[in-house]
């Protein structure tokens, strides 16, 4: 069963109805008994990690990526690292362009907003730098304004020492 799920999961996350099954598995299985471990080990996370950016733009797959915040710290960081391309903190024009596009995309913006509260500090700095350098462009789009608001809210709460995590169903 696990092997069959492993082979079909990428197709399922893009399916209008099957993505809910994957989301439920991610959300309901405790981190200690990680869904990815049950369904074929780190192979499942690696499949997502290599396609996270593309999946973030997809209407249904973006919801699955969004739910990965319920996974363990290592899994979240693997996904976040792929999106921010945090290979040594290098910022290339391609990375900045990709993040700019994600910040204004209707589906990918929810992934970016969730990353603001789950990413490591260096990864949040990448998001803040890209948003700050493109504020004018971001403000022209509803979804861009939501990302900027999420970043500002996170920075405000972090400065106050308050828990910055919004409720699980939060969206701008």
mmCIF file of C-alpha atoms in Angstrom:
data_model
loop_
_atom_site.group_PDB
_atom_site.id
_atom_site.type_symbol
_atom_site.label_atom_id
_atom_site.label_comp_id
_atom_site.label_asym_id
_atom_site.label_seq_id
_atom_site.Cartn_x
_atom_site.Cartn_y
_atom_site.Cartn_z
ATOM 1 C CA UNK A 1 0.000 0.000 0.000
ATOM 2 C CA UNK A 2 2.791 2.439 0.923
ATOM 3 C CA UNK A 3 4.611 1.770 -2.372
ATOM 4 C CA UNK A 4 1.436 2.359 -4.356
ATOM 5 C CA UNK A 5 0.770 5.604 -2.481
ATOM 6 C CA UNK A 6 4.383 6.626 -3.028
ATOM 7 C CA UNK A 7 3.992 6.218 -6.807
ATOM 8 C CA UNK A 8 0.684 8.047 -7.019
ATOM 9 C CA UNK A 9 1.110 10.846 -4.500
ATOM 10 C CA UNK A 10 2.322 13.502 -6.944
ATOM 11 C CA UNK A 11 -0.702 12.878 -9.131
ATOM 12 C CA UNK A 12 -2.966 12.919 -6.078
ATOM 13 C CA UNK A 13 -1.779 16.291 -4.799
ATOM 14 C CA UNK A 14 -2.817 17.862 -8.096
ATOM 15 C CA UNK A 15 -6.213 16.192 -8.193
ATOM 16 C CA UNK A 16 -9.296 18.208 -7.303
ATOM 17 C CA UNK A 17 -10.476 15.661 -4.715
ATOM 18 C CA UNK A 18 -7.486 13.429 -3.903
ATOM 19 C CA UNK A 19 -5.471 16.401 -2.573
ATOM 20 C CA UNK A 20 -7.817 16.462 0.431
ATOM 21 C CA UNK A 21 -6.796 12.910 1.335
ATOM 22 C CA UNK A 22 -3.119 13.870 1.278
ATOM 23 C CA UNK A 23 -3.825 17.024 3.312
ATOM 24 C CA UNK A 24 -5.745 15.039 5.913
ATOM 25 C CA UNK A 25 -2.913 12.528 6.215
ATOM 26 C CA UNK A 26 -0.402 15.329 6.722
ATOM 27 C CA UNK A 27 -2.546 17.120 9.289
ATOM 28 C CA UNK A 28 -3.802 14.139 11.286
ATOM 29 C CA UNK A 29 -0.718 11.992 11.657
ATOM 30 C CA UNK A 30 1.388 13.274 14.566
ATOM 31 C CA UNK A 31 4.918 14.474 13.821
ATOM 32 C CA UNK A 32 6.377 11.602 15.825
ATOM 33 C CA UNK A 33 4.700 9.129 13.453
ATOM 34 C CA UNK A 34 5.287 11.327 10.441
ATOM 35 C CA UNK A 35 3.072 10.600 7.399
ATOM 36 C CA UNK A 36 6.118 10.677 5.190
ATOM 37 C CA UNK A 37 7.842 8.011 7.250
ATOM 38 C CA UNK A 38 4.764 5.790 7.113
ATOM 39 C CA UNK A 39 4.334 6.287 3.369
ATOM 40 C CA UNK A 40 7.802 5.465 2.151
ATOM 41 C CA UNK A 41 10.287 7.417 4.254
ATOM 42 C CA UNK A 42 12.001 10.620 3.285
ATOM 43 C CA UNK A 43 11.365 9.739 -0.363
ATOM 44 C CA UNK A 44 7.933 11.387 -0.093
ATOM 45 C CA UNK A 45 9.327 14.649 1.278
ATOM 46 C CA UNK A 46 12.085 14.626 -1.324
ATOM 47 C CA UNK A 47 9.490 14.237 -4.069
ATOM 48 C CA UNK A 48 7.697 17.296 -2.747
ATOM 49 C CA UNK A 49 10.918 19.187 -2.094
ATOM 50 C CA UNK A 50 12.118 18.928 -5.664
ATOM 51 C CA UNK A 51 8.800 20.230 -6.977
ATOM 52 C CA UNK A 52 7.675 22.582 -4.223
ATOM 53 C CA UNK A 53 7.875 25.750 -6.281
ATOM 54 C CA UNK A 54 5.906 24.302 -9.205
ATOM 55 C CA UNK A 55 3.375 22.741 -6.846
ATOM 56 C CA UNK A 56 2.918 26.085 -5.061
ATOM 57 C CA UNK A 57 1.454 27.601 -8.238
ATOM 58 C CA UNK A 58 -1.040 24.766 -8.708
ATOM 59 C CA UNK A 59 -4.562 25.356 -7.394
ATOM 60 C CA UNK A 60 -4.826 22.066 -5.485
ATOM 61 C CA UNK A 61 -1.180 21.151 -4.888
ATOM 62 C CA UNK A 62 -0.542 24.512 -3.185
ATOM 63 C CA UNK A 63 -2.957 23.486 -0.443
ATOM 64 C CA UNK A 64 -0.903 20.345 0.185
ATOM 65 C CA UNK A 65 2.335 22.343 0.374
ATOM 66 C CA UNK A 66 0.581 24.734 2.767
ATOM 67 C CA UNK A 67 -0.310 21.803 5.039
ATOM 68 C CA UNK A 68 3.323 20.739 5.283
ATOM 69 C CA UNK A 69 3.594 23.240 8.141
ATOM 70 C CA UNK A 70 2.033 20.497 10.282
ATOM 71 C CA UNK A 71 5.026 18.241 9.591
ATOM 72 C CA UNK A 72 8.218 18.009 11.594
ATOM 73 C CA UNK A 73 10.791 20.800 11.638
ATOM 74 C CA UNK A 74 13.177 19.010 9.248
ATOM 75 C CA UNK A 75 10.457 18.471 6.626
ATOM 76 C CA UNK A 76 9.310 22.101 6.805
ATOM 77 C CA UNK A 77 12.865 23.353 6.438
ATOM 78 C CA UNK A 78 13.518 21.098 3.450
ATOM 79 C CA UNK A 79 10.485 22.537 1.648
ATOM 80 C CA UNK A 80 11.262 26.117 2.700
ATOM 81 C CA UNK A 81 14.895 25.815 1.626
ATOM 82 C CA UNK A 82 13.864 24.759 -1.848
ATOM 83 C CA UNK A 83 11.570 27.763 -2.210
ATOM 84 C CA UNK A 84 14.050 30.304 -0.875
ATOM 85 C CA UNK A 85 16.925 28.519 -2.631
ATOM 86 C CA UNK A 86 18.928 29.054 0.552
ATOM 87 C CA UNK A 87 22.103 27.537 -0.817
ATOM 88 C CA UNK A 88 24.489 29.474 1.375
ATOM 89 C CA UNK A 89 22.265 32.543 1.395
ATOM 90 C CA UNK A 90 23.092 33.434 -2.192
ATOM 91 C CA UNK A 91 20.588 35.751 -3.842
ATOM 92 C CA UNK A 92 20.487 35.538 -7.600
ATOM 93 C CA UNK A 93 18.163 37.428 -9.911
ATOM 94 C CA UNK A 94 16.437 34.152 -10.823
ATOM 95 C CA UNK A 95 15.664 33.386 -7.158
ATOM 96 C CA UNK A 96 14.387 36.910 -6.545
ATOM 97 C CA UNK A 97 12.252 36.767 -9.689
ATOM 98 C CA UNK A 98 10.774 33.396 -8.662
ATOM 99 C CA UNK A 99 9.933 34.649 -5.158
ATOM 100 C CA UNK A 100 8.429 37.854 -6.587
ATOM 101 C CA UNK A 101 6.172 35.780 -8.804
ATOM 102 C CA UNK A 102 5.180 33.532 -5.906
ATOM 103 C CA UNK A 103 4.350 36.545 -3.742
ATOM 104 C CA UNK A 104 1.768 37.810 -6.224
ATOM 105 C CA UNK A 105 0.370 34.479 -7.441
ATOM 106 C CA UNK A 106 -3.111 33.616 -6.172
ATOM 107 C CA UNK A 107 -2.117 30.092 -5.114
ATOM 108 C CA UNK A 108 1.552 30.445 -4.175
ATOM 109 C CA UNK A 109 0.951 33.426 -1.900
ATOM 110 C CA UNK A 110 -0.563 31.212 0.819
ATOM 111 C CA UNK A 111 2.610 29.107 0.810
ATOM 112 C CA UNK A 112 4.770 32.233 1.158
ATOM 113 C CA UNK A 113 2.600 33.594 3.980
ATOM 114 C CA UNK A 114 2.889 30.304 5.853
ATOM 115 C CA UNK A 115 6.654 30.298 5.292
ATOM 116 C CA UNK A 116 6.914 33.665 7.024
ATOM 117 C CA UNK A 117 5.892 32.050 10.321
ATOM 118 C CA UNK A 118 7.543 28.630 9.913
ATOM 119 C CA UNK A 119 10.883 29.402 8.243
ATOM 120 C CA UNK A 120 14.217 29.887 9.949
ATOM 121 C CA UNK A 121 15.418 33.438 10.474
ATOM 122 C CA UNK A 122 17.816 33.422 7.504
ATOM 123 C CA UNK A 123 15.007 32.188 5.230
ATOM 124 C CA UNK A 124 12.621 34.866 6.479
ATOM 125 C CA UNK A 125 15.341 37.431 5.743
ATOM 126 C CA UNK A 126 15.394 36.248 2.120
ATOM 127 C CA UNK A 127 11.615 36.744 1.907
ATOM 128 C CA UNK A 128 11.824 40.151 3.585
ATOM 129 C CA UNK A 129 14.656 41.274 1.278
ATOM 130 C CA UNK A 130 12.741 40.250 -1.844
ATOM 131 C CA UNK A 131 9.521 41.862 -0.606
ATOM 132 C CA UNK A 132 11.322 45.040 0.458
ATOM 133 C CA UNK A 133 13.178 45.391 -2.843
ATOM 134 C CA UNK A 134 9.920 45.006 -4.771
ATOM 135 C CA UNK A 135 7.421 46.758 -2.507
ATOM 136 C CA UNK A 136 5.997 48.898 -5.309
ATOM 137 C CA UNK A 137 5.284 45.853 -7.465
ATOM 138 C CA UNK A 138 3.925 43.853 -4.521
ATOM 139 C CA UNK A 139 1.531 46.633 -3.517
ATOM 140 C CA UNK A 140 -0.069 46.593 -6.982
ATOM 141 C CA UNK A 141 -1.415 43.079 -6.368
ATOM 142 C CA UNK A 142 -3.855 41.916 -3.708
ATOM 143 C CA UNK A 143 -1.796 38.828 -2.972
ATOM 144 C CA UNK A 144 1.402 40.864 -2.803
ATOM 145 C CA UNK A 145 -0.194 43.141 -0.213
ATOM 146 C CA UNK A 146 -1.178 40.059 1.821
ATOM 147 C CA UNK A 147 2.433 38.829 1.856
ATOM 148 C CA UNK A 148 3.712 42.237 2.946
ATOM 149 C CA UNK A 149 1.054 42.330 5.679
ATOM 150 C CA UNK A 150 2.071 38.841 6.864
ATOM 151 C CA UNK A 151 5.727 39.883 7.004
ATOM 152 C CA UNK A 152 4.914 43.075 8.903
ATOM 153 C CA UNK A 153 2.630 41.209 11.322
ATOM 154 C CA UNK A 154 5.335 38.612 11.954
ATOM 155 C CA UNK A 155 8.021 41.262 12.493
ATOM 156 C CA UNK A 156 5.736 43.221 14.861
ATOM 157 C CA UNK A 157 4.868 40.152 16.924
ATOM 158 C CA UNK A 158 8.482 38.959 16.961
ATOM 159 C CA UNK A 159 9.618 42.390 18.206
ATOM 160 C CA UNK A 160 7.072 42.168 21.028
ATOM 161 C CA UNK A 161 8.177 38.632 21.885
ATOM 162 C CA UNK A 162 4.680 37.350 21.148
ATOM 163 C CA UNK A 163 4.037 33.981 19.532
ATOM 164 C CA UNK A 164 3.824 34.900 15.838
ATOM 165 C CA UNK A 165 1.950 31.813 14.675
ATOM 166 C CA UNK A 166 -1.557 32.587 13.432
ATOM 167 C CA UNK A 167 -4.365 30.116 13.784
ATOM 168 C CA UNK A 168 -3.949 27.119 11.392
ATOM 169 C CA UNK A 169 -6.677 28.263 9.001
ATOM 170 C CA UNK A 170 -5.361 31.822 8.724
ATOM 171 C CA UNK A 171 -5.374 33.488 5.339
ATOM 172 C CA UNK A 172 -5.136 37.142 4.418
#
